[in-house]
Backbone as ProteinMPNN parsed JSONL, in Angstrom:
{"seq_chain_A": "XXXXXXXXXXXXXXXXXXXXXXXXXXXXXXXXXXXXXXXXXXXXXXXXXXXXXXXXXXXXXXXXXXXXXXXXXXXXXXXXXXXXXXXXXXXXXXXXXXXXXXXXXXXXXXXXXXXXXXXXXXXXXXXXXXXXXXXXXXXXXXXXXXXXXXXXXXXXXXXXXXXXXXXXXXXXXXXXXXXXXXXXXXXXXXXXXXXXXXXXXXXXX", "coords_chain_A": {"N_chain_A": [[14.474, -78.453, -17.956], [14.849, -75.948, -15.046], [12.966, -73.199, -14.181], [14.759, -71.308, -12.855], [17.585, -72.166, -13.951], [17.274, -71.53, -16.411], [16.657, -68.281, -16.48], [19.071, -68.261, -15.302], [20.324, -69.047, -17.47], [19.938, -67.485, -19.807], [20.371, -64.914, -18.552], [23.312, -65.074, -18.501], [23.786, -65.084, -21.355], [22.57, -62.679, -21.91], [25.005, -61.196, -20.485], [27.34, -61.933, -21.965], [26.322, -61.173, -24.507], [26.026, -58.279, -24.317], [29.285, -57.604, -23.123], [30.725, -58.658, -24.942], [29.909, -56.344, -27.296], [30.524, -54.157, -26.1], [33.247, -54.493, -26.296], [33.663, -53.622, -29.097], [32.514, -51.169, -29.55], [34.116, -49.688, -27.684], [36.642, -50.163, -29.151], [35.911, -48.727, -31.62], [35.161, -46.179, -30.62], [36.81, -45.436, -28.667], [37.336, -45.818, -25.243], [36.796, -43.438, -23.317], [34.767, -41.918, -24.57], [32.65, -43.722, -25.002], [29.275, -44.513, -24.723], [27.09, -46.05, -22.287], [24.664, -46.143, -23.775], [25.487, -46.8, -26.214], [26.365, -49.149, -26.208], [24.192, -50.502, -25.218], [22.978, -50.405, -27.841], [24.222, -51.477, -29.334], [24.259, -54.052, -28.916], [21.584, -55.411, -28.551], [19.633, -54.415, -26.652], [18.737, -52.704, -23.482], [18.918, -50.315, -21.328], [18.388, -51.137, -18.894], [18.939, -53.934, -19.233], [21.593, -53.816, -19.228], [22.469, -52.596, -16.471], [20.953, -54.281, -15.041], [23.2, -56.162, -15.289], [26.032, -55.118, -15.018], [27.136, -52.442, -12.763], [28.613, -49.772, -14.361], [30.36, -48.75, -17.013], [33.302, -48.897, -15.664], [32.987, -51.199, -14.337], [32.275, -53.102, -16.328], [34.099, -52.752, -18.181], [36.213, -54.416, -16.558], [35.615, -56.453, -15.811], [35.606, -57.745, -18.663], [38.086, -57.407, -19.043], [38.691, -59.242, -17.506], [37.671, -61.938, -18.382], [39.028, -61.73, -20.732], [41.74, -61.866, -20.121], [41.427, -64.835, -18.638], [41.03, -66.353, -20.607], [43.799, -65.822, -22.556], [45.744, -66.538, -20.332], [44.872, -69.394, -20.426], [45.74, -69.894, -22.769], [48.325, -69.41, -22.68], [49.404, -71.411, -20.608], [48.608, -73.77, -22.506], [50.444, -73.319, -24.392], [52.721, -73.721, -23.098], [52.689, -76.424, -22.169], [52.909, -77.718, -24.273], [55.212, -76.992, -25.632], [56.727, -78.265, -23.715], [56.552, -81.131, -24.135], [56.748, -81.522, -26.68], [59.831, -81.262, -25.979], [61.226, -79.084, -25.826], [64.157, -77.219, -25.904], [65.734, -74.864, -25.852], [66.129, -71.253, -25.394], [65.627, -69.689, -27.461], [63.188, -70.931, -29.299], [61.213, -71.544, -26.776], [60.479, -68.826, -26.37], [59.553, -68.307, -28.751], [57.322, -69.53, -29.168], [55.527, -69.455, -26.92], [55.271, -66.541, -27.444], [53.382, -67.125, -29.584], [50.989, -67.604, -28.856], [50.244, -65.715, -27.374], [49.601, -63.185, -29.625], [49.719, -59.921, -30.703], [47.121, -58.104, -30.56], [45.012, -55.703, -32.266], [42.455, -54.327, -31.96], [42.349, -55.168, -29.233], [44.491, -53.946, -27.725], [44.009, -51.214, -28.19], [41.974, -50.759, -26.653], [42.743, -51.263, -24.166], [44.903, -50.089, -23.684], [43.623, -47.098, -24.071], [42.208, -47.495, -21.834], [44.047, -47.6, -19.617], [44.935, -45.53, -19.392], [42.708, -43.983, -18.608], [42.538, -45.081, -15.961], [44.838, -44.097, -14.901], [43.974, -41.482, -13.842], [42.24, -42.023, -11.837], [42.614, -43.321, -8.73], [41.701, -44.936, -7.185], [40.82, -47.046, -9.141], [43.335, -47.239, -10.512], [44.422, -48.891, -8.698], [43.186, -51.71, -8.879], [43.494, -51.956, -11.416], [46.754, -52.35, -11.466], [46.628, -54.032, -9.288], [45.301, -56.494, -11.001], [46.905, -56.557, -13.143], [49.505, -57.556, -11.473], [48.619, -60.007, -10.866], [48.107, -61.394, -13.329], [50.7, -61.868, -14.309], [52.113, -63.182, -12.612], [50.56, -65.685, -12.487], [51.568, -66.669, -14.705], [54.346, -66.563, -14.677], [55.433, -68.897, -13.477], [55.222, -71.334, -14.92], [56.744, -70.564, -17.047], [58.744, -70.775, -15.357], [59.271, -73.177, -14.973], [59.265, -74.521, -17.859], [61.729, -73.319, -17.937], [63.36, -74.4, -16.632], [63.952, -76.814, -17.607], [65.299, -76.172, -19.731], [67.531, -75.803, -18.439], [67.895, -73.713, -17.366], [67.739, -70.929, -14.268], [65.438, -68.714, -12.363], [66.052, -66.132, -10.563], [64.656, -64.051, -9.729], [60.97, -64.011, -9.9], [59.399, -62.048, -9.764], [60.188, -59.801, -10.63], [61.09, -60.663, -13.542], [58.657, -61.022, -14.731], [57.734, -58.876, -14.701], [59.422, -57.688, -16.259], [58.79, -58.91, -18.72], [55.802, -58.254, -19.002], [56.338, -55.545, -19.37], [58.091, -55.69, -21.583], [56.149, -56.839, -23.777], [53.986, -54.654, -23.543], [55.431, -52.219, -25.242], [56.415, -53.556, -27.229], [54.364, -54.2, -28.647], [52.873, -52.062, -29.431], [54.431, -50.732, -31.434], [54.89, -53.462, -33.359], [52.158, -52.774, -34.473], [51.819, -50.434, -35.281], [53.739, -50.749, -37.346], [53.227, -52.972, -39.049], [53.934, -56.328, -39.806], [55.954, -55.497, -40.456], [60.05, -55.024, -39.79], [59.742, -54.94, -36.765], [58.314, -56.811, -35.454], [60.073, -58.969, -35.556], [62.188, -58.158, -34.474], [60.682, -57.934, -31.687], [60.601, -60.834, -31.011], [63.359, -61.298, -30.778], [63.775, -58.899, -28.514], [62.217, -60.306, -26.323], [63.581, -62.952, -25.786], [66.088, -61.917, -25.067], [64.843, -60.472, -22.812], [64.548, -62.572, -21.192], [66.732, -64.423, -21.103], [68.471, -62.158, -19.609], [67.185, -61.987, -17.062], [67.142, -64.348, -16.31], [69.511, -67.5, -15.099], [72.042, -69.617, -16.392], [71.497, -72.938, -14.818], [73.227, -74.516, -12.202], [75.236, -77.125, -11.789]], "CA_chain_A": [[15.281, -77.376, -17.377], [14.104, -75.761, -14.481], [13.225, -71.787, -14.465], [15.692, -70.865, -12.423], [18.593, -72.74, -14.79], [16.691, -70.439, -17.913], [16.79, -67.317, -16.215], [20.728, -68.012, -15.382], [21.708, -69.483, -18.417], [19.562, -66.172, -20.453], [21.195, -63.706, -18.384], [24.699, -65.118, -18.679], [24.249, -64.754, -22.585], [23.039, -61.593, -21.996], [26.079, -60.335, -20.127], [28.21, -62.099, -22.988], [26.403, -59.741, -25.207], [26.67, -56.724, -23.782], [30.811, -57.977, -23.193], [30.832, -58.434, -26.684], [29.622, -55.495, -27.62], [31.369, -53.51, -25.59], [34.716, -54.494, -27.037], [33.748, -53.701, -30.198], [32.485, -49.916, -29.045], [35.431, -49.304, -26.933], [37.861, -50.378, -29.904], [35.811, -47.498, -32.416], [34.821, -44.958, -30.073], [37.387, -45.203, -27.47], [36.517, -45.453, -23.675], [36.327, -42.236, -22.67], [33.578, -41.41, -25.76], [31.667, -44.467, -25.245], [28.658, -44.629, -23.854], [26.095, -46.98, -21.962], [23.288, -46.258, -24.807], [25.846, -47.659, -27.562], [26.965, -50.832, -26.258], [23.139, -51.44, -25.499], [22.546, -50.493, -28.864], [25.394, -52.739, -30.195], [24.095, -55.494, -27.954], [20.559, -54.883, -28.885], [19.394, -54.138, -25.226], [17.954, -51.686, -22.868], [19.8, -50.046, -20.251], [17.611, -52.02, -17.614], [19.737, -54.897, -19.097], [22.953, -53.486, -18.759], [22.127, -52.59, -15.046], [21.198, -55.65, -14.25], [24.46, -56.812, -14.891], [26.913, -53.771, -14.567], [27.194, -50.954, -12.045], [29.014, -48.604, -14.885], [31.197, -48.703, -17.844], [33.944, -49.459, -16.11], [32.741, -52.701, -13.888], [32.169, -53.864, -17.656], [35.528, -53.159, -18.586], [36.819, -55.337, -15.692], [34.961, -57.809, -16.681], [35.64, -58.335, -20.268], [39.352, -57.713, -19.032], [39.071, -60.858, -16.539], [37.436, -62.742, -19.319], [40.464, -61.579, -21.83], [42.856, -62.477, -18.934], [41.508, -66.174, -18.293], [40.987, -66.869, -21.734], [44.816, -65.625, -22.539], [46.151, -67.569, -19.692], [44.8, -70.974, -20.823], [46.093, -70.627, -23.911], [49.515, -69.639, -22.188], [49.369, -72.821, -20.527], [48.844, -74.823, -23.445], [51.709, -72.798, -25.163], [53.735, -74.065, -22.01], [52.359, -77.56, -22.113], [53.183, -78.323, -26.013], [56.736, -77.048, -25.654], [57.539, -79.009, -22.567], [56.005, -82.211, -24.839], [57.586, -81.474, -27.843], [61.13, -81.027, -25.48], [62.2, -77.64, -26.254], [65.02, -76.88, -24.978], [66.214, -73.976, -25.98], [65.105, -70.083, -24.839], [64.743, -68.696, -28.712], [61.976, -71.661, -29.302], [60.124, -71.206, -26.0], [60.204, -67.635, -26.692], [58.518, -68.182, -29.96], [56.326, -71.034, -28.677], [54.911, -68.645, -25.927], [54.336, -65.274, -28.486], [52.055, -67.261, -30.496], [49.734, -67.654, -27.486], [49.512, -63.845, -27.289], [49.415, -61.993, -30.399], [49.233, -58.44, -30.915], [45.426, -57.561, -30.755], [44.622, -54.132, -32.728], [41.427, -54.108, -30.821], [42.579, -55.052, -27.925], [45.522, -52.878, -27.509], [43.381, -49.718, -28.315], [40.719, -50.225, -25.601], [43.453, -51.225, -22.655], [45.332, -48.394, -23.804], [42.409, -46.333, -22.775], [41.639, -47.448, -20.149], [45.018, -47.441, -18.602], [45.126, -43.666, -19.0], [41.42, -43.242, -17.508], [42.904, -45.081, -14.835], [45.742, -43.378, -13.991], [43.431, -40.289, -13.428], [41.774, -42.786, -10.684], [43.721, -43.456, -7.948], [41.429, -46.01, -6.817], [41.063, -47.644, -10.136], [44.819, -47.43, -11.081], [45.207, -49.745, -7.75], [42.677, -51.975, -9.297], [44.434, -52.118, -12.644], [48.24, -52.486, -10.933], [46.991, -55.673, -9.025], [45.138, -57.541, -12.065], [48.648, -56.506, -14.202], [50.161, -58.787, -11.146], [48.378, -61.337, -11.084], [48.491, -62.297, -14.503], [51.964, -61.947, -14.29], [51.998, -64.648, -11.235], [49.714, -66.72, -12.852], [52.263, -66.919, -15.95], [55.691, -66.937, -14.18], [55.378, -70.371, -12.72], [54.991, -72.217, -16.268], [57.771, -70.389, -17.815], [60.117, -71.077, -14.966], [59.275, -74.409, -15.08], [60.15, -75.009, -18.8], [63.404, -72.362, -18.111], [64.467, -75.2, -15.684], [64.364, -77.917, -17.974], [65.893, -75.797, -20.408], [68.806, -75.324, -17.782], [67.96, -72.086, -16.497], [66.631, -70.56, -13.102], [65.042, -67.785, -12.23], [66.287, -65.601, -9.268], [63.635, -63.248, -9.406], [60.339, -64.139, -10.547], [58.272, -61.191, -9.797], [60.967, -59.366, -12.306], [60.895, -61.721, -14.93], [56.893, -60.94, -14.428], [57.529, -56.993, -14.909], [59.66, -56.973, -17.517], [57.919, -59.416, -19.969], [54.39, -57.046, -19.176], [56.82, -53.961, -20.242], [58.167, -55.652, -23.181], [54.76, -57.15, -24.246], [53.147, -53.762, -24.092], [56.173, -51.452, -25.704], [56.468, -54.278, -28.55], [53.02, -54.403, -29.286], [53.198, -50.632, -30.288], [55.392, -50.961, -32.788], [54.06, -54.054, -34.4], [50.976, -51.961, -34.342], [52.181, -49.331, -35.976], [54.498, -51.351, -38.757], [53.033, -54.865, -39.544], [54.458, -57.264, -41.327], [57.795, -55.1, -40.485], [61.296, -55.549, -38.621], [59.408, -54.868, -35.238], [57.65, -58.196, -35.626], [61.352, -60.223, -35.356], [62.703, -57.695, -33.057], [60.013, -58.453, -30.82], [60.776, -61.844, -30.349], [64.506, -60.284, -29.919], [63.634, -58.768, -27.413], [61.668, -61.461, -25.305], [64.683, -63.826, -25.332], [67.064, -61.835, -24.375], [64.901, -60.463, -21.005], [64.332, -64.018, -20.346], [68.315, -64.423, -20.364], [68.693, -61.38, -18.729], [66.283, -62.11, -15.972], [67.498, -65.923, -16.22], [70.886, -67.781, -15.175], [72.225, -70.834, -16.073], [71.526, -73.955, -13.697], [74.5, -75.198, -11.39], [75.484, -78.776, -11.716]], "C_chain_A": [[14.389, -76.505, -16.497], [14.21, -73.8, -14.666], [14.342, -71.104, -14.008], [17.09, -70.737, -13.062], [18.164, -71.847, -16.343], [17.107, -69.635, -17.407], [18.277, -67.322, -15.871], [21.34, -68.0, -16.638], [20.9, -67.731, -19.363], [20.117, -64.744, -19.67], [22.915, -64.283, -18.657], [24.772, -64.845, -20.531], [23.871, -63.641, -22.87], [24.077, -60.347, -21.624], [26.923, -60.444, -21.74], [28.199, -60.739, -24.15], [27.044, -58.844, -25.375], [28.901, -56.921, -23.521], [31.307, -57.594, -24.173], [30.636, -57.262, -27.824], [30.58, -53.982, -27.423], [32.998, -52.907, -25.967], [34.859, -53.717, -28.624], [33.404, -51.958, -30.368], [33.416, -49.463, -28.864], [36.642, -49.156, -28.099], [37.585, -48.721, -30.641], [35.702, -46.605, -31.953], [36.056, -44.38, -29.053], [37.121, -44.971, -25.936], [36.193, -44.701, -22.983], [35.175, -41.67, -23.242], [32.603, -42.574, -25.524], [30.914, -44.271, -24.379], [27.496, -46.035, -23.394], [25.123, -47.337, -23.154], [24.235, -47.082, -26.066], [26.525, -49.141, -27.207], [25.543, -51.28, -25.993], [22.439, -51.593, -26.7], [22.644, -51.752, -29.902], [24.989, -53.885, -29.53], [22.458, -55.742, -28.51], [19.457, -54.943, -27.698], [18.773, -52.912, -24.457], [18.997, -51.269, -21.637], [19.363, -50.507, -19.046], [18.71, -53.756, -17.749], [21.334, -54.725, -18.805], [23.293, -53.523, -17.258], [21.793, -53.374, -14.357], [22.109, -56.311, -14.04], [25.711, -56.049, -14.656], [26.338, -52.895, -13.946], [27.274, -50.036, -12.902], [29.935, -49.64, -15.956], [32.604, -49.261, -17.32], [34.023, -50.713, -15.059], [32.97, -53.148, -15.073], [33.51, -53.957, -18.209], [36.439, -54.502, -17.987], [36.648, -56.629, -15.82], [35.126, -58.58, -17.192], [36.834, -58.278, -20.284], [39.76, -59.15, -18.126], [39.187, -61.877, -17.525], [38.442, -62.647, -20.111], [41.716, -63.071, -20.982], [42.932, -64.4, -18.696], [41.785, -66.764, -19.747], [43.366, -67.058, -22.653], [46.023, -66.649, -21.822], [45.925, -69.135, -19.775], [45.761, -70.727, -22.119], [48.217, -70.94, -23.948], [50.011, -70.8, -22.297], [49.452, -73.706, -21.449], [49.673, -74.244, -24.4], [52.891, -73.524, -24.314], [53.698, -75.908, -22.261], [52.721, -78.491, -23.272], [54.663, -78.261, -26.022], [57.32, -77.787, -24.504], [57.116, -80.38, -23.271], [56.721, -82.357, -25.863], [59.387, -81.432, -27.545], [61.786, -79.964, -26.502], [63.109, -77.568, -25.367], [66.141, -75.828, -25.474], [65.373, -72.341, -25.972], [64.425, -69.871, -26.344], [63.337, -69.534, -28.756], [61.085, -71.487, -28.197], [59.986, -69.74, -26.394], [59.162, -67.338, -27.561], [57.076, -69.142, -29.814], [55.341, -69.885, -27.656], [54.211, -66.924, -26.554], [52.966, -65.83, -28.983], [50.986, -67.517, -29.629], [49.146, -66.203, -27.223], [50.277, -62.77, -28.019], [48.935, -60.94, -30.178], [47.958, -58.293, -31.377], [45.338, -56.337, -30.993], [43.533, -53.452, -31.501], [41.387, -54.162, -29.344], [43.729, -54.431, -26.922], [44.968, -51.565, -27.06], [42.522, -49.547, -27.0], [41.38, -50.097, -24.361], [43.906, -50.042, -22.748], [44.828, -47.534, -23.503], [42.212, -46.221, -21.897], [42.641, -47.143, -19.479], [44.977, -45.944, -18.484], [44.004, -43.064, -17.959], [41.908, -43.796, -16.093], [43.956, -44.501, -14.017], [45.481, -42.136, -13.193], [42.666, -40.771, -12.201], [42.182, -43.306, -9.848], [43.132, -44.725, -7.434], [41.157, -47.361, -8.058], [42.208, -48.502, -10.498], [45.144, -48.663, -9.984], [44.62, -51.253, -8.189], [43.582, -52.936, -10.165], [45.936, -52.967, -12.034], [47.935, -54.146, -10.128], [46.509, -56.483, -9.696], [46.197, -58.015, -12.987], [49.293, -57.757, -13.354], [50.077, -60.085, -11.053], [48.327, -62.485, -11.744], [49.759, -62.45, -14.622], [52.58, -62.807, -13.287], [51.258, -65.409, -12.151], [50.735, -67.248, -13.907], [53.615, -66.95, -15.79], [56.209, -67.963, -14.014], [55.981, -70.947, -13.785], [56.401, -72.221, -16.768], [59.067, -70.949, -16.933], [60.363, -72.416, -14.8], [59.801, -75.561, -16.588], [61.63, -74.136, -19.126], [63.907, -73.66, -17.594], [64.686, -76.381, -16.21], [64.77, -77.481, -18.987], [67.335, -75.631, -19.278], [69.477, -74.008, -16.696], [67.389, -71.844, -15.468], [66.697, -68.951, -13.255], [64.988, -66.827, -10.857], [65.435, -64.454, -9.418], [62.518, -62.991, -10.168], [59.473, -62.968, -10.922], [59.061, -60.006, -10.562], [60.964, -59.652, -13.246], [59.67, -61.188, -15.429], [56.821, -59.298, -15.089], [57.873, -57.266, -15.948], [59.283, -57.597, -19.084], [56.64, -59.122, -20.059], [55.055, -55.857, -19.905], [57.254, -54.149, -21.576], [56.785, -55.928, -24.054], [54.063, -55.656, -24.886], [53.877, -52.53, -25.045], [56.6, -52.449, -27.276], [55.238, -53.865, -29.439], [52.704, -52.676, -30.081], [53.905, -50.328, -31.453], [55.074, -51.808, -33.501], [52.633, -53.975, -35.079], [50.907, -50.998, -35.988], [53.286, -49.844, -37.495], [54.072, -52.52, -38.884], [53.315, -55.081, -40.21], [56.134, -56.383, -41.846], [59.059, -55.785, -39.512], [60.505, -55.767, -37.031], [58.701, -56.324, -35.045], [59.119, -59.349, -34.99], [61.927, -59.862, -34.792], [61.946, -58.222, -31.476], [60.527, -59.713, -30.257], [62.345, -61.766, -29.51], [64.516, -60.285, -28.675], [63.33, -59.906, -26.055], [62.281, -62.085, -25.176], [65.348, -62.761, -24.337], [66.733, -60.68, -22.686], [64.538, -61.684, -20.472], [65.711, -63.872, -20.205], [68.732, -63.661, -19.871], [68.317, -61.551, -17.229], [66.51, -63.529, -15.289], [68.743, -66.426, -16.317], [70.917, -69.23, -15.207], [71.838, -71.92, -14.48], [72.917, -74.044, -13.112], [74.619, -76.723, -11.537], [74.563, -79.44, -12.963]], "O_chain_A": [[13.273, -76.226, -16.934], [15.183, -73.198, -15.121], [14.9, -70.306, -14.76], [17.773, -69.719, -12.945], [19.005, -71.683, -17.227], [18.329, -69.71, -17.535], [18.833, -66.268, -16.176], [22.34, -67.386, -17.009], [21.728, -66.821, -19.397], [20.224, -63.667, -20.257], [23.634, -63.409, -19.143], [25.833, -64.41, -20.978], [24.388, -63.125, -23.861], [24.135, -59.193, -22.05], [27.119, -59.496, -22.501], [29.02, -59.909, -24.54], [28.022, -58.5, -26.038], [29.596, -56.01, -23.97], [32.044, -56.642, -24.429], [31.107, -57.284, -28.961], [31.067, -53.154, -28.192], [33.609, -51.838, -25.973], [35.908, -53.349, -29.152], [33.999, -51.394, -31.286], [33.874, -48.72, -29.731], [37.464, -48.241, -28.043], [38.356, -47.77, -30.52], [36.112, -45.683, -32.659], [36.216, -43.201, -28.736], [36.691, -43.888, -25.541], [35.419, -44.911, -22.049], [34.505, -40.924, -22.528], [31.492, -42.283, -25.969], [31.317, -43.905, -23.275], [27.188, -46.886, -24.228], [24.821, -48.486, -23.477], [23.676, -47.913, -26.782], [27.057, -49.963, -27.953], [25.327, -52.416, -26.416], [21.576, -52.448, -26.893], [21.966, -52.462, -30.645], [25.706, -54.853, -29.783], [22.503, -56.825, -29.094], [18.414, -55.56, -27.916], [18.251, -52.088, -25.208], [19.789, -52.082, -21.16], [20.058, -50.231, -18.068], [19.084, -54.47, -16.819], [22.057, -55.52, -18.205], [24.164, -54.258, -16.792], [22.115, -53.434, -13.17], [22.239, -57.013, -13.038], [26.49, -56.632, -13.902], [25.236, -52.454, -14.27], [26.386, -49.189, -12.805], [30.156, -50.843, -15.819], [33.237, -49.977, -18.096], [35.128, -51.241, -14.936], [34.042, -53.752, -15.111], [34.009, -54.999, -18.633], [37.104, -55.313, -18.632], [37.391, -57.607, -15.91], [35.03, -59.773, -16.905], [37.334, -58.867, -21.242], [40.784, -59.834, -18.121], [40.184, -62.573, -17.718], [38.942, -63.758, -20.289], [42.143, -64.217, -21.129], [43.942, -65.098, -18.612], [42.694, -67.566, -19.958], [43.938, -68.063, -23.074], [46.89, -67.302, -22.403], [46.683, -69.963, -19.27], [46.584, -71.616, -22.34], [48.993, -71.716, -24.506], [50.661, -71.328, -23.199], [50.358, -74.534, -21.344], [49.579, -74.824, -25.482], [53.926, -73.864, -24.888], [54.735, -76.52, -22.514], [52.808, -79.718, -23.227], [55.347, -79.233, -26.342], [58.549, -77.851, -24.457], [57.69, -81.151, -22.502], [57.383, -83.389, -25.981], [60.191, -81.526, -28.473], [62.509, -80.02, -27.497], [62.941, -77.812, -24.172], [67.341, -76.095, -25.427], [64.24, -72.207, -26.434], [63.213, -69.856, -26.564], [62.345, -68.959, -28.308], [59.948, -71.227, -28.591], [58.884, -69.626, -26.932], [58.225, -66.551, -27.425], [56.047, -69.187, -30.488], [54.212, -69.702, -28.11], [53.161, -66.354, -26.255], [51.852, -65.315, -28.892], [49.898, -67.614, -30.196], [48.022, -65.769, -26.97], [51.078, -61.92, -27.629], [47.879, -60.789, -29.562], [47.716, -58.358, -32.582], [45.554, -55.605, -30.026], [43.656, -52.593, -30.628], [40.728, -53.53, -28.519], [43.778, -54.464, -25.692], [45.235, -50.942, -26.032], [42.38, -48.483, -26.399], [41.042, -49.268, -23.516], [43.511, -49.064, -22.112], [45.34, -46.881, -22.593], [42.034, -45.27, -21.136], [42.404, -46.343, -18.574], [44.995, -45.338, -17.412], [44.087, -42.244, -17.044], [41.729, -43.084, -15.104], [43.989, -44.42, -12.789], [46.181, -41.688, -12.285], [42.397, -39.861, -11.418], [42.212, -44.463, -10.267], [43.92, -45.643, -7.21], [41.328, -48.537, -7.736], [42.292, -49.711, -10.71], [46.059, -49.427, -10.29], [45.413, -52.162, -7.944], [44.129, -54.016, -9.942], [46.061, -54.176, -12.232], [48.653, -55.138, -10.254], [46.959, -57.595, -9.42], [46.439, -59.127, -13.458], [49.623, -58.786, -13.944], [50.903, -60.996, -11.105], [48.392, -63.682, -11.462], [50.003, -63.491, -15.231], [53.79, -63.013, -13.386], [52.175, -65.941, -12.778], [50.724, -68.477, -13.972], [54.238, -67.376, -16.763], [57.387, -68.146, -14.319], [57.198, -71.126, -13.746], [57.128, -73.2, -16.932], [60.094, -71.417, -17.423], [61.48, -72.851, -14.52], [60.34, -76.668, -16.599], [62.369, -74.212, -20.108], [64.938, -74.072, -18.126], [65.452, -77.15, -15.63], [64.781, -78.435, -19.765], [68.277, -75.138, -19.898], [70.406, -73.618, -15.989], [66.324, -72.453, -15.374], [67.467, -68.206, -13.86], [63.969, -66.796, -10.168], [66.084, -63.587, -8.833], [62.56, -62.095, -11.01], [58.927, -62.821, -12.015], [58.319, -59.22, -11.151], [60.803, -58.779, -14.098], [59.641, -60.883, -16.621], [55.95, -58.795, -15.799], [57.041, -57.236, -16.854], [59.406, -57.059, -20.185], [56.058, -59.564, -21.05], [54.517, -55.262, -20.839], [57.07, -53.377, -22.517], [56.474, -55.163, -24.966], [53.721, -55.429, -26.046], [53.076, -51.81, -25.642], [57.053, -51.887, -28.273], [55.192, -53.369, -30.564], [52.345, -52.47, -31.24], [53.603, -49.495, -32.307], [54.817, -51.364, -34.619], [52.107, -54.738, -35.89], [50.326, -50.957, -37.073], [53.409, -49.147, -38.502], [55.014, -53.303, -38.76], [53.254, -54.522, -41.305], [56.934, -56.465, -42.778], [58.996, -56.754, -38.756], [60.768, -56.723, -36.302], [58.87, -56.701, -33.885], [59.029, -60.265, -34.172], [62.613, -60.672, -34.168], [62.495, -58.713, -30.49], [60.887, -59.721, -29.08], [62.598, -61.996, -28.328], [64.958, -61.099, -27.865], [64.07, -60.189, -25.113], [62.056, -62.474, -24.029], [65.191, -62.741, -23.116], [67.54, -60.262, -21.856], [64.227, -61.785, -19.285], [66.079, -63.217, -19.231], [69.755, -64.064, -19.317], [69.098, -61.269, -16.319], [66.207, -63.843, -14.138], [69.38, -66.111, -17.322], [70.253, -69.993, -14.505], [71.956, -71.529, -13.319], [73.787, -73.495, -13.789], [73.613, -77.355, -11.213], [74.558, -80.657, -13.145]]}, "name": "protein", "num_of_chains": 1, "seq": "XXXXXXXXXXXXXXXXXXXXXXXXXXXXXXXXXXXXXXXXXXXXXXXXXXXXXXXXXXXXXXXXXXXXXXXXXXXXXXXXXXXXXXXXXXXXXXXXXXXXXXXXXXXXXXXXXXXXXXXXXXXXXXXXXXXXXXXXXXXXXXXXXXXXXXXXXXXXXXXXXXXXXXXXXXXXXXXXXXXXXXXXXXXXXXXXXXXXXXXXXXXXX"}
């Protein structure tokens, strides 16, 4: 292995670190309280390493929210990929087929939650934020309208569909938060059908 291939692959596991760390800060302290010195603490690092790979606190956020984001989206996909295999064909089952791909994260609720507020105080941030929200929401439209349509259904407006399964997602997740292992758990899914059939109309012919 040549030095060059060391020195990449040893800084990429020290970003991971520090990533890793980060999340785990952010969840106890909250993002506005955390600072640089405790995620290099929690990482077990120097702030020369942080800086080598982050600008600030919240490059790092962005980051470890891309990484969330891709990671999330594969597993989408192979939530999409199993139920079009297995021939689902009905919304409640994709519905439920597609939750279990993205459970309610304690930890990871608490830190976005944060952040979204620090960003709203950032105007250039918040714009930031508003087009990663769309993109994952494009990236994850496609799939679904693709097993809606062999369920029977289309989708006359995807980049709706896209909103309002981000608004239920994050207004569910509060509530199963806050009651686990209660009603909000089976409402949830509730819900998520019926803005897919809201958002979704039978086929023609």
């Amino acid at each position: 292995m040549s030095v060059q291939r060391r020195v990449t692959k040893r800084r990429g596991q020290t970003r991971q670190r520090l990533l890793d760390a980060a999340l785990v800060v952010f969840a106890a302290e909250g993002f506005g309280r955390s600072t640089i010195e405790q995620i290099c603490d929690r990482a077990g690092y120097t702030r020369g390493a942080f800086y080598s790979n982050f600008a600030s606190l919240e490059e790092l956020f962005l980051a470890m929210w891309e990484q969330h984001s891709r990671r999330m989206l594969a597993e989408v996909e192979a939530a999409l990929d199993a139920a079009r295999t297995a021939g689902v064909d009905d919304v409640r089952t994709a519905v439920e087929r597609l939750l279990e791909a993205v459970p309610v994260d304690d930890d990871w609720y608490r830190v976005t939650a944060e952040f979204s507020a620090h960003a709203l105080r950032n105007p250039a941030l918040r714009r930031v934020v508003v087009a990663r929200e769309e993109a994952i929401a494009a990236a994850i439209v496609p799939g679904i309208e693709a097993l809606l349509n062999r369920i029977g259904r289309q989708v006359p407006d995807p980049v709706a569909l896209g909103q309002a399964l981000v608004a239920v997602h994050d207004g569910t997740a509060v509530q199963c938060l806050m009651e686990p292992g209660g009603p909000a758990v089976r409402r949830r899914v509730d819900l998520f059908e019926q803005v897919v059939l809201a958002y979704s109309v039978e086929s023609r012919g």
